[in-house]
Structure formats: C-alpha cells, structure tokens
Amino acid sequence: VQLVESGGGSVQAGGSLRLSCAVSGYYYSTYCMGWVRQAPGKEREGVAVIGSDGSVRYADSVKGRFTISKDNAKNTLWLQMNSLKPEDTAMYYCAANPSPMTAVQALAVIPGFRYWGQGTQVTVSS
C-alpha cells in the first residue's frame, strides 16, 4: 500500500487547508485510515480516523474544526481543516491499517498503523 499526501502549506490563523491522501497498491476500502501529526520535539498525535466500520473519531484538540472523509471509488482520503491555529503547525501524515477496528479503537493506536505516507507540512502563523 502506498500513501501520498498533498495539500499542506502556510496559512494564517483562522484559515483553512484541505489535505489529500492518494492510496494505491493492494488496498481494501475496509482498511482503517486516518491522519497523524507531529510537531517538532513532540510525539506523533492521532488527529482523525475512519474505522473499518465507517465510524469517525477526532482528537479533542480538533473537534469541530477538522473533518475527515474518504472516497473509496477515488481511493482518496481527505482532511478538511478549518479555523486553523498556530498549535496545529506540524507535519501531517496519512496512515492506513488492515486490522478491523472501530474509530475509537483506531484513534488510540494510529501511531502504530502499518502503512504511512511521507507527510505534508502545515504551518499556521499568528
């Protein structure tokens, strides 16, 4: 499975960005998929996931501002990020895992997902 992110960039606080993750290779639409971010000097943090049952879960820090979605026909995962804050600045990674699990389970273990993209940088200035 190959994951390629795009859509990162630099924005001012309050702005929006939409990240995309193109999926290719031996992949099933039932895979758990999500977004993880890592700021300099910090551990990886699960941001949003879609479980193998289609359930969705967000980190408390992004609830109400970020929306995760996917299009199985296009093999694409998105992360719409609104009302961005400087603390959202990080490298954002797309991740996928074949093990069936709900979004609640997936968010807890997403740093251990099997497949990863190369990341896309998001920088939010105040």
mmCIF file of N, CA and C in Angstrom:
data_model
loop_
_atom_site.group_PDB
_atom_site.id
_atom_site.type_symbol
_atom_site.label_atom_id
_atom_site.label_comp_id
_atom_site.label_asym_id
_atom_site.label_seq_id
_atom_site.Cartn_x
_atom_site.Cartn_y
_atom_site.Cartn_z
ATOM 1 N N VAL A 1 0.856 -1.195 0.000
ATOM 2 C CA VAL A 1 0.000 0.000 0.000
ATOM 3 C C VAL A 1 0.889 1.240 0.000
ATOM 4 N N GLN A 2 0.607 2.142 -0.921
ATOM 5 C CA GLN A 2 1.352 3.407 -0.978
ATOM 6 C C GLN A 2 0.402 4.562 -0.691
ATOM 7 N N LEU A 3 0.874 5.467 0.124
ATOM 8 C CA LEU A 3 0.091 6.639 0.515
ATOM 9 C C LEU A 3 0.879 7.898 0.166
ATOM 10 N N VAL A 4 0.239 8.826 -0.519
ATOM 11 C CA VAL A 4 0.903 10.062 -0.916
ATOM 12 C C VAL A 4 0.030 11.245 -0.508
ATOM 13 N N GLU A 5 0.552 12.060 0.420
ATOM 14 C CA GLU A 5 -0.191 13.222 0.892
ATOM 15 C C GLU A 5 0.109 14.449 0.042
ATOM 16 N N SER A 6 -0.839 15.364 0.040
ATOM 17 C CA SER A 6 -0.652 16.657 -0.603
ATOM 18 C C SER A 6 -1.595 17.655 0.055
ATOM 19 N N GLY A 7 -1.371 18.933 -0.244
ATOM 20 C CA GLY A 7 -2.293 19.956 0.236
ATOM 21 C C GLY A 7 -1.791 20.786 1.403
ATOM 22 N N GLY A 8 -0.636 20.444 1.939
ATOM 23 C CA GLY A 8 -0.103 21.247 3.028
ATOM 24 C C GLY A 8 0.341 22.624 2.545
ATOM 25 N N GLY A 9 0.678 23.481 3.497
ATOM 26 C CA GLY A 9 1.141 24.809 3.145
ATOM 27 C C GLY A 9 1.179 25.716 4.349
ATOM 28 N N SER A 10 1.315 26.996 4.078
ATOM 29 C CA SER A 10 1.371 28.004 5.142
ATOM 30 C C SER A 10 0.134 28.883 5.077
ATOM 31 N N VAL A 11 -0.513 29.036 6.208
ATOM 32 C CA VAL A 11 -1.710 29.877 6.286
ATOM 33 C C VAL A 11 -1.675 30.689 7.576
ATOM 34 N N GLN A 12 -2.480 31.719 7.612
ATOM 35 C CA GLN A 12 -2.621 32.496 8.836
ATOM 36 C C GLN A 12 -3.675 31.857 9.729
ATOM 37 N N ALA A 13 -3.587 32.167 11.002
ATOM 38 C CA ALA A 13 -4.570 31.651 11.952
ATOM 39 C C ALA A 13 -5.978 32.020 11.494
ATOM 40 N N GLY A 14 -6.875 31.050 11.630
ATOM 41 C CA GLY A 14 -8.239 31.237 11.170
ATOM 42 C C GLY A 14 -8.485 30.745 9.759
ATOM 43 N N GLY A 15 -7.412 30.445 9.054
ATOM 44 C CA GLY A 15 -7.537 29.985 7.689
ATOM 45 C C GLY A 15 -7.871 28.506 7.583
ATOM 46 N N SER A 16 -7.919 28.025 6.351
ATOM 47 C CA SER A 16 -8.295 26.638 6.080
ATOM 48 C C SER A 16 -7.318 25.993 5.110
ATOM 49 N N LEU A 17 -7.194 24.689 5.243
ATOM 50 C CA LEU A 17 -6.445 23.864 4.299
ATOM 51 C C LEU A 17 -7.168 22.536 4.133
ATOM 52 N N ARG A 18 -6.972 21.922 2.982
ATOM 53 C CA ARG A 18 -7.537 20.594 2.750
ATOM 54 C C ARG A 18 -6.425 19.655 2.332
ATOM 55 N N LEU A 19 -6.157 18.689 3.164
ATOM 56 C CA LEU A 19 -5.135 17.698 2.865
ATOM 57 C C LEU A 19 -5.763 16.525 2.110
ATOM 58 N N SER A 20 -4.995 15.966 1.183
ATOM 59 C CA SER A 20 -5.430 14.790 0.439
ATOM 60 C C SER A 20 -4.416 13.681 0.606
ATOM 61 N N CYS A 21 -4.902 12.454 0.553
ATOM 62 C CA CYS A 21 -4.036 11.279 0.616
ATOM 63 C C CYS A 21 -4.486 10.311 -0.466
ATOM 64 N N ALA A 22 -3.634 10.128 -1.463
ATOM 65 C CA ALA A 22 -3.920 9.195 -2.547
ATOM 66 C C ALA A 22 -3.403 7.818 -2.167
ATOM 67 N N VAL A 23 -4.274 6.817 -2.292
ATOM 68 C CA VAL A 23 -3.955 5.456 -1.892
ATOM 69 C C VAL A 23 -3.815 4.575 -3.127
ATOM 70 N N SER A 24 -2.769 3.781 -3.162
ATOM 71 C CA SER A 24 -2.596 2.844 -4.274
ATOM 72 C C SER A 24 -2.001 1.549 -3.746
ATOM 73 N N GLY A 25 -2.003 0.552 -4.610
ATOM 74 C CA GLY A 25 -1.457 -0.736 -4.224
ATOM 75 C C GLY A 25 -2.532 -1.695 -3.769
ATOM 76 N N TYR A 26 -2.113 -2.719 -3.029
ATOM 77 C CA TYR A 26 -3.012 -3.773 -2.548
ATOM 78 C C TYR A 26 -3.755 -3.230 -1.331
ATOM 79 N N TYR A 27 -4.968 -2.734 -1.576
ATOM 80 C CA TYR A 27 -5.704 -1.999 -0.554
ATOM 81 C C TYR A 27 -7.179 -2.327 -0.610
ATOM 82 N N TYR A 28 -7.788 -2.473 0.565
ATOM 83 C CA TYR A 28 -9.214 -2.675 0.640
ATOM 84 C C TYR A 28 -9.883 -1.458 1.258
ATOM 85 N N SER A 29 -11.074 -1.153 0.780
ATOM 86 C CA SER A 29 -11.787 0.027 1.271
ATOM 87 C C SER A 29 -12.154 -0.110 2.747
ATOM 88 N N THR A 30 -12.072 -1.314 3.299
ATOM 89 C CA THR A 30 -12.405 -1.505 4.706
ATOM 90 C C THR A 30 -11.224 -1.228 5.635
ATOM 91 N N TYR A 31 -10.086 -0.900 5.084
ATOM 92 C CA TYR A 31 -8.943 -0.559 5.929
ATOM 93 C C TYR A 31 -9.292 0.636 6.809
ATOM 94 N N CYS A 32 -8.765 0.656 8.023
ATOM 95 C CA CYS A 32 -8.816 1.849 8.859
ATOM 96 C C CYS A 32 -7.864 2.874 8.254
ATOM 97 N N MET A 33 -8.303 4.120 8.227
ATOM 98 C CA MET A 33 -7.448 5.168 7.685
ATOM 99 C C MET A 33 -7.556 6.408 8.550
ATOM 100 N N GLY A 34 -6.492 7.170 8.578
ATOM 101 C CA GLY A 34 -6.541 8.365 9.397
ATOM 102 C C GLY A 34 -5.372 9.290 9.167
ATOM 103 N N TRP A 35 -5.356 10.334 9.975
ATOM 104 C CA TRP A 35 -4.321 11.358 9.909
ATOM 105 C C TRP A 35 -3.635 11.481 11.259
ATOM 106 N N VAL A 36 -2.338 11.610 11.190
ATOM 107 C CA VAL A 36 -1.499 11.781 12.362
ATOM 108 C C VAL A 36 -0.638 13.016 12.138
ATOM 109 N N ARG A 37 -0.338 13.749 13.183
ATOM 110 C CA ARG A 37 0.549 14.895 13.037
ATOM 111 C C ARG A 37 1.673 14.816 14.059
ATOM 112 N N GLN A 38 2.771 15.450 13.692
ATOM 113 C CA GLN A 38 3.915 15.501 14.598
ATOM 114 C C GLN A 38 4.566 16.865 14.515
ATOM 115 N N ALA A 39 4.548 17.559 15.620
ATOM 116 C CA ALA A 39 5.203 18.856 15.715
ATOM 117 C C ALA A 39 6.640 18.650 16.185
ATOM 118 N N PRO A 40 7.523 19.591 15.882
ATOM 119 C CA PRO A 40 8.930 19.448 16.300
ATOM 120 C C PRO A 40 9.047 19.239 17.810
ATOM 121 N N GLY A 41 9.784 18.213 18.189
ATOM 122 C CA GLY A 41 10.008 17.948 19.597
ATOM 123 C C GLY A 41 8.868 17.261 20.308
ATOM 124 N N LYS A 42 7.815 16.902 19.558
ATOM 125 C CA LYS A 42 6.654 16.266 20.177
ATOM 126 C C LYS A 42 6.416 14.890 19.566
ATOM 127 N N GLU A 43 5.656 14.074 20.289
ATOM 128 C CA GLU A 43 5.311 12.758 19.783
ATOM 129 C C GLU A 43 4.211 12.853 18.730
ATOM 130 N N ARG A 44 4.092 11.790 17.949
ATOM 131 C CA ARG A 44 3.019 11.744 16.968
ATOM 132 C C ARG A 44 1.668 11.712 17.670
ATOM 133 N N GLU A 45 0.712 12.436 17.107
ATOM 134 C CA GLU A 45 -0.622 12.569 17.703
ATOM 135 C C GLU A 45 -1.668 12.189 16.656
ATOM 136 N N GLY A 46 -2.538 11.255 16.998
ATOM 137 C CA GLY A 46 -3.648 10.933 16.129
ATOM 138 C C GLY A 46 -4.616 12.097 16.065
ATOM 139 N N VAL A 47 -4.977 12.493 14.855
ATOM 140 C CA VAL A 47 -5.849 13.650 14.653
ATOM 141 C C VAL A 47 -7.274 13.228 14.340
ATOM 142 N N ALA A 48 -7.429 12.331 13.382
ATOM 143 C CA ALA A 48 -8.758 11.894 12.950
ATOM 144 C C ALA A 48 -8.630 10.537 12.277
ATOM 145 N N VAL A 49 -9.638 9.703 12.463
ATOM 146 C CA VAL A 49 -9.610 8.373 11.854
ATOM 147 C C VAL A 49 -10.990 7.996 11.334
ATOM 148 N N ILE A 50 -10.987 7.085 10.358
ATOM 149 C CA ILE A 50 -12.193 6.405 9.909
ATOM 150 C C ILE A 50 -11.971 4.919 10.162
ATOM 151 N N GLY A 51 -12.829 4.330 11.001
ATOM 152 C CA GLY A 51 -12.693 2.925 11.312
ATOM 153 C C GLY A 51 -13.118 2.038 10.149
ATOM 154 N N SER A 52 -12.833 0.756 10.284
ATOM 155 C CA SER A 52 -13.199 -0.180 9.215
ATOM 156 C C SER A 52 -14.710 -0.310 9.076
ATOM 157 N N ASP A 53 -15.454 0.125 10.102
ATOM 158 C CA ASP A 53 -16.919 0.107 10.044
ATOM 159 C C ASP A 53 -17.492 1.438 9.572
ATOM 160 N N GLY A 54 -16.611 2.374 9.207
ATOM 161 C CA GLY A 54 -17.070 3.672 8.733
ATOM 162 C C GLY A 54 -17.239 4.710 9.829
ATOM 163 N N SER A 55 -17.036 4.307 11.074
ATOM 164 C CA SER A 55 -17.155 5.265 12.174
ATOM 165 C C SER A 55 -16.001 6.261 12.120
ATOM 166 N N VAL A 56 -16.218 7.418 12.717
ATOM 167 C CA VAL A 56 -15.250 8.517 12.660
ATOM 168 C C VAL A 56 -14.957 8.988 14.080
ATOM 169 N N ARG A 57 -13.709 9.388 14.295
ATOM 170 C CA ARG A 57 -13.305 9.882 15.607
ATOM 171 C C ARG A 57 -12.252 10.955 15.425
ATOM 172 N N TYR A 58 -12.316 11.961 16.304
ATOM 173 C CA TYR A 58 -11.362 13.074 16.244
ATOM 174 C C TYR A 58 -10.677 13.249 17.592
ATOM 175 N N ALA A 59 -9.470 13.763 17.528
ATOM 176 C CA ALA A 59 -8.809 14.194 18.752
ATOM 177 C C ALA A 59 -9.565 15.398 19.303
ATOM 178 N N ASP A 60 -9.601 15.527 20.624
ATOM 179 C CA ASP A 60 -10.328 16.633 21.232
ATOM 180 C C ASP A 60 -9.839 17.991 20.736
ATOM 181 N N SER A 61 -8.561 18.081 20.429
ATOM 182 C CA SER A 61 -7.962 19.358 20.028
ATOM 183 C C SER A 61 -8.452 19.848 18.672
ATOM 184 N N VAL A 62 -9.066 18.971 17.881
ATOM 185 C CA VAL A 62 -9.502 19.380 16.541
ATOM 186 C C VAL A 62 -10.998 19.221 16.316
ATOM 187 N N LYS A 63 -11.712 18.720 17.308
ATOM 188 C CA LYS A 63 -13.152 18.530 17.162
ATOM 189 C C LYS A 63 -13.845 19.840 16.804
ATOM 190 N N GLY A 64 -14.740 19.756 15.843
ATOM 191 C CA GLY A 64 -15.484 20.933 15.413
ATOM 192 C C GLY A 64 -14.751 21.793 14.397
ATOM 193 N N ARG A 65 -13.471 21.499 14.174
ATOM 194 C CA ARG A 65 -12.683 22.280 13.208
ATOM 195 C C ARG A 65 -12.206 21.438 12.030
ATOM 196 N N PHE A 66 -11.920 20.191 12.263
ATOM 197 C CA PHE A 66 -11.407 19.296 11.218
ATOM 198 C C PHE A 66 -12.489 18.287 10.839
ATOM 199 N N THR A 67 -12.476 17.895 9.557
ATOM 200 C CA THR A 67 -13.394 16.871 9.076
ATOM 201 C C THR A 67 -12.629 15.880 8.215
ATOM 202 N N ILE A 68 -12.746 14.606 8.553
ATOM 203 C CA ILE A 68 -12.112 13.551 7.769
ATOM 204 C C ILE A 68 -13.154 12.908 6.871
ATOM 205 N N SER A 69 -12.753 12.565 5.659
ATOM 206 C CA SER A 69 -13.661 11.895 4.742
ATOM 207 C C SER A 69 -12.840 11.079 3.755
ATOM 208 N N LYS A 70 -13.513 10.161 3.079
ATOM 209 C CA LYS A 70 -12.815 9.388 2.047
ATOM 210 C C LYS A 70 -13.766 9.028 0.936
ATOM 211 N N ASP A 71 -13.181 8.815 -0.224
ATOM 212 C CA ASP A 71 -13.919 8.400 -1.409
ATOM 213 C C ASP A 71 -13.303 7.083 -1.862
ATOM 214 N N ASN A 72 -14.007 5.981 -1.610
ATOM 215 C CA ASN A 72 -13.454 4.670 -1.959
ATOM 216 C C ASN A 72 -13.267 4.499 -3.462
ATOM 217 N N ALA A 73 -14.148 5.106 -4.242
ATOM 218 C CA ALA A 73 -14.042 4.983 -5.699
ATOM 219 C C ALA A 73 -12.784 5.678 -6.213
ATOM 220 N N LYS A 74 -12.397 6.760 -5.539
ATOM 221 C CA LYS A 74 -11.209 7.514 -5.949
ATOM 222 C C LYS A 74 -9.976 7.131 -5.144
ATOM 223 N N ASN A 75 -10.142 6.204 -4.190
ATOM 224 C CA ASN A 75 -9.011 5.808 -3.323
ATOM 225 C C ASN A 75 -8.315 7.019 -2.723
ATOM 226 N N THR A 76 -9.109 7.908 -2.178
ATOM 227 C CA THR A 76 -8.572 9.144 -1.631
ATOM 228 C C THR A 76 -9.152 9.412 -0.249
ATOM 229 N N LEU A 77 -8.294 9.874 0.633
ATOM 230 C CA LEU A 77 -8.676 10.296 1.977
ATOM 231 C C LEU A 77 -8.409 11.793 2.084
ATOM 232 N N TRP A 78 -9.319 12.516 2.742
ATOM 233 C CA TRP A 78 -9.135 13.950 2.903
ATOM 234 C C TRP A 78 -9.180 14.352 4.385
ATOM 235 N N LEU A 79 -8.610 15.505 4.642
ATOM 236 C CA LEU A 79 -8.751 16.137 5.943
ATOM 237 C C LEU A 79 -8.991 17.626 5.696
ATOM 238 N N GLN A 80 -10.224 18.052 5.909
ATOM 239 C CA GLN A 80 -10.559 19.469 5.807
ATOM 240 C C GLN A 80 -10.269 20.114 7.149
ATOM 241 N N MET A 81 -9.424 21.137 7.130
ATOM 242 C CA MET A 81 -9.013 21.799 8.362
ATOM 243 C C MET A 81 -9.447 23.252 8.308
ATOM 244 N N ASN A 82 -10.339 23.619 9.197
ATOM 245 C CA ASN A 82 -10.841 24.998 9.282
ATOM 246 C C ASN A 82 -10.430 25.620 10.610
ATOM 247 N N SER A 83 -10.536 26.929 10.676
ATOM 248 C CA SER A 83 -10.216 27.672 11.898
ATOM 249 C C SER A 83 -8.858 27.245 12.452
ATOM 250 N N LEU A 84 -7.882 27.203 11.586
ATOM 251 C CA LEU A 84 -6.557 26.720 11.985
ATOM 252 C C LEU A 84 -5.921 27.626 13.031
ATOM 253 N N LYS A 85 -5.167 26.993 13.914
ATOM 254 C CA LYS A 85 -4.486 27.697 14.995
ATOM 255 C C LYS A 85 -2.980 27.453 14.873
ATOM 256 N N PRO A 86 -2.169 28.335 15.428
ATOM 257 C CA PRO A 86 -0.718 28.107 15.381
ATOM 258 C C PRO A 86 -0.319 26.747 15.963
ATOM 259 N N GLU A 87 -1.040 26.274 16.947
ATOM 260 C CA GLU A 87 -0.711 24.977 17.542
ATOM 261 C C GLU A 87 -1.040 23.800 16.635
ATOM 262 N N ASP A 88 -1.683 24.051 15.500
ATOM 263 C CA ASP A 88 -1.908 22.993 14.515
ATOM 264 C C ASP A 88 -0.685 22.791 13.625
ATOM 265 N N THR A 89 0.307 23.647 13.755
ATOM 266 C CA THR A 89 1.522 23.534 12.955
ATOM 267 C C THR A 89 2.211 22.210 13.222
ATOM 268 N N ALA A 90 2.433 21.436 12.164
ATOM 269 C CA ALA A 90 3.034 20.105 12.297
ATOM 270 C C ALA A 90 3.201 19.490 10.923
ATOM 271 N N MET A 91 3.908 18.371 10.888
ATOM 272 C CA MET A 91 3.915 17.522 9.705
ATOM 273 C C MET A 91 2.714 16.593 9.843
ATOM 274 N N TYR A 92 1.920 16.522 8.799
ATOM 275 C CA TYR A 92 0.725 15.689 8.813
ATOM 276 C C TYR A 92 0.949 14.462 7.942
ATOM 277 N N TYR A 93 0.640 13.300 8.516
ATOM 278 C CA TYR A 93 0.830 12.037 7.835
ATOM 279 C C TYR A 93 -0.506 11.318 7.658
ATOM 280 N N CYS A 94 -0.647 10.676 6.506
ATOM 281 C CA CYS A 94 -1.751 9.774 6.253
ATOM 282 C C CYS A 94 -1.304 8.372 6.662
ATOM 283 N N ALA A 95 -2.201 7.609 7.286
ATOM 284 C CA ALA A 95 -1.852 6.266 7.738
ATOM 285 C C ALA A 95 -3.008 5.311 7.480
ATOM 286 N N ALA A 96 -2.668 4.053 7.246
ATOM 287 C CA ALA A 96 -3.679 3.034 6.973
ATOM 288 C C ALA A 96 -3.294 1.732 7.660
ATOM 289 N N ASN A 97 -4.323 0.940 8.003
ATOM 290 C CA ASN A 97 -4.073 -0.325 8.678
ATOM 291 C C ASN A 97 -5.141 -1.330 8.297
ATOM 292 N N PRO A 98 -4.758 -2.576 8.024
ATOM 293 C CA PRO A 98 -5.750 -3.556 7.578
ATOM 294 C C PRO A 98 -6.592 -4.183 8.692
ATOM 295 N N SER A 99 -6.176 -4.072 9.931
ATOM 296 C CA SER A 99 -6.914 -4.728 11.014
ATOM 297 C C SER A 99 -8.272 -4.061 11.227
ATOM 298 N N PRO A 100 -9.343 -4.850 11.302
ATOM 299 C CA PRO A 100 -10.662 -4.256 11.522
ATOM 300 C C PRO A 100 -10.787 -3.695 12.939
ATOM 301 N N MET A 101 -11.235 -2.453 13.021
ATOM 302 C CA MET A 101 -11.452 -1.837 14.326
ATOM 303 C C MET A 101 -12.347 -0.621 14.168
ATOM 304 N N THR A 102 -12.988 -0.231 15.258
ATOM 305 C CA THR A 102 -13.804 0.972 15.227
ATOM 306 C C THR A 102 -12.896 2.197 15.278
ATOM 307 N N ALA A 103 -13.482 3.351 15.046
ATOM 308 C CA ALA A 103 -12.706 4.589 15.074
ATOM 309 C C ALA A 103 -12.169 4.867 16.472
ATOM 310 N N VAL A 104 -12.929 4.526 17.491
ATOM 311 C CA VAL A 104 -12.455 4.739 18.856
ATOM 312 C C VAL A 104 -11.183 3.929 19.104
ATOM 313 N N GLN A 105 -11.211 2.680 18.689
ATOM 314 C CA GLN A 105 -10.025 1.825 18.835
ATOM 315 C C GLN A 105 -8.882 2.336 17.984
ATOM 316 N N ALA A 106 -9.191 2.736 16.764
ATOM 317 C CA ALA A 106 -8.161 3.140 15.812
ATOM 318 C C ALA A 106 -7.433 4.397 16.270
ATOM 319 N N LEU A 107 -8.164 5.365 16.804
ATOM 320 C CA LEU A 107 -7.523 6.608 17.220
ATOM 321 C C LEU A 107 -6.501 6.348 18.325
ATOM 322 N N ALA A 108 -6.786 5.371 19.139
ATOM 323 C CA ALA A 108 -5.878 5.070 20.249
ATOM 324 C C ALA A 108 -4.580 4.425 19.773
ATOM 325 N N VAL A 109 -4.614 3.760 18.647
ATOM 326 C CA VAL A 109 -3.435 3.006 18.199
ATOM 327 C C VAL A 109 -2.876 3.487 16.878
ATOM 328 N N ILE A 110 -3.397 4.580 16.333
ATOM 329 C CA ILE A 110 -2.975 5.005 14.991
ATOM 330 C C ILE A 110 -1.478 5.240 14.869
ATOM 331 N N PRO A 111 -0.764 5.676 15.906
ATOM 332 C CA PRO A 111 0.693 5.799 15.720
ATOM 333 C C PRO A 111 1.360 4.480 15.359
ATOM 334 N N GLY A 112 0.692 3.366 15.594
ATOM 335 C CA GLY A 112 1.231 2.062 15.276
ATOM 336 C C GLY A 112 0.692 1.466 13.987
ATOM 337 N N PHE A 113 -0.005 2.258 13.184
ATOM 338 C CA PHE A 113 -0.545 1.759 11.917
ATOM 339 C C PHE A 113 0.571 1.245 11.024
ATOM 340 N N ARG A 114 0.228 0.347 10.115
ATOM 341 C CA ARG A 114 1.232 -0.320 9.287
ATOM 342 C C ARG A 114 1.759 0.533 8.145
ATOM 343 N N TYR A 115 0.877 1.280 7.493
ATOM 344 C CA TYR A 115 1.268 1.994 6.265
ATOM 345 C C TYR A 115 1.236 3.511 6.488
ATOM 346 N N TRP A 116 2.250 4.176 5.956
ATOM 347 C CA TRP A 116 2.406 5.614 6.157
ATOM 348 C C TRP A 116 2.799 6.321 4.877
ATOM 349 N N GLY A 117 2.339 7.563 4.747
ATOM 350 C CA GLY A 117 2.817 8.420 3.685
ATOM 351 C C GLY A 117 4.063 9.164 4.139
ATOM 352 N N GLN A 118 4.563 10.029 3.255
ATOM 353 C CA GLN A 118 5.798 10.754 3.542
ATOM 354 C C GLN A 118 5.548 12.034 4.339
ATOM 355 N N GLY A 119 4.299 12.452 4.416
ATOM 356 C CA GLY A 119 3.952 13.624 5.196
ATOM 357 C C GLY A 119 3.842 14.886 4.367
ATOM 358 N N THR A 120 3.057 15.828 4.850
ATOM 359 C CA THR A 120 2.931 17.142 4.234
ATOM 360 C C THR A 120 2.915 18.174 5.360
ATOM 361 N N GLN A 121 3.678 19.247 5.181
ATOM 362 C CA GLN A 121 3.861 20.229 6.241
ATOM 363 C C GLN A 121 2.715 21.234 6.264
ATOM 364 N N VAL A 122 2.216 21.489 7.457
ATOM 365 C CA VAL A 122 1.220 22.532 7.681
ATOM 366 C C VAL A 122 1.807 23.536 8.667
ATOM 367 N N THR A 123 1.828 24.798 8.264
ATOM 368 C CA THR A 123 2.352 25.861 9.123
ATOM 369 C C THR A 123 1.295 26.943 9.260
ATOM 370 N N VAL A 124 0.931 27.244 10.504
ATOM 371 C CA VAL A 124 -0.086 28.247 10.782
ATOM 372 C C VAL A 124 0.563 29.379 11.562
ATOM 373 N N SER A 125 0.511 30.581 11.015
ATOM 374 C CA SER A 125 1.119 31.738 11.663
ATOM 375 C C SER A 125 0.053 32.574 12.370
ATOM 376 N N SER A 126 0.483 33.217 13.426
ATOM 377 C CA SER A 126 -0.470 34.028 14.216
ATOM 378 C C SER A 126 -0.575 35.445 13.692
#
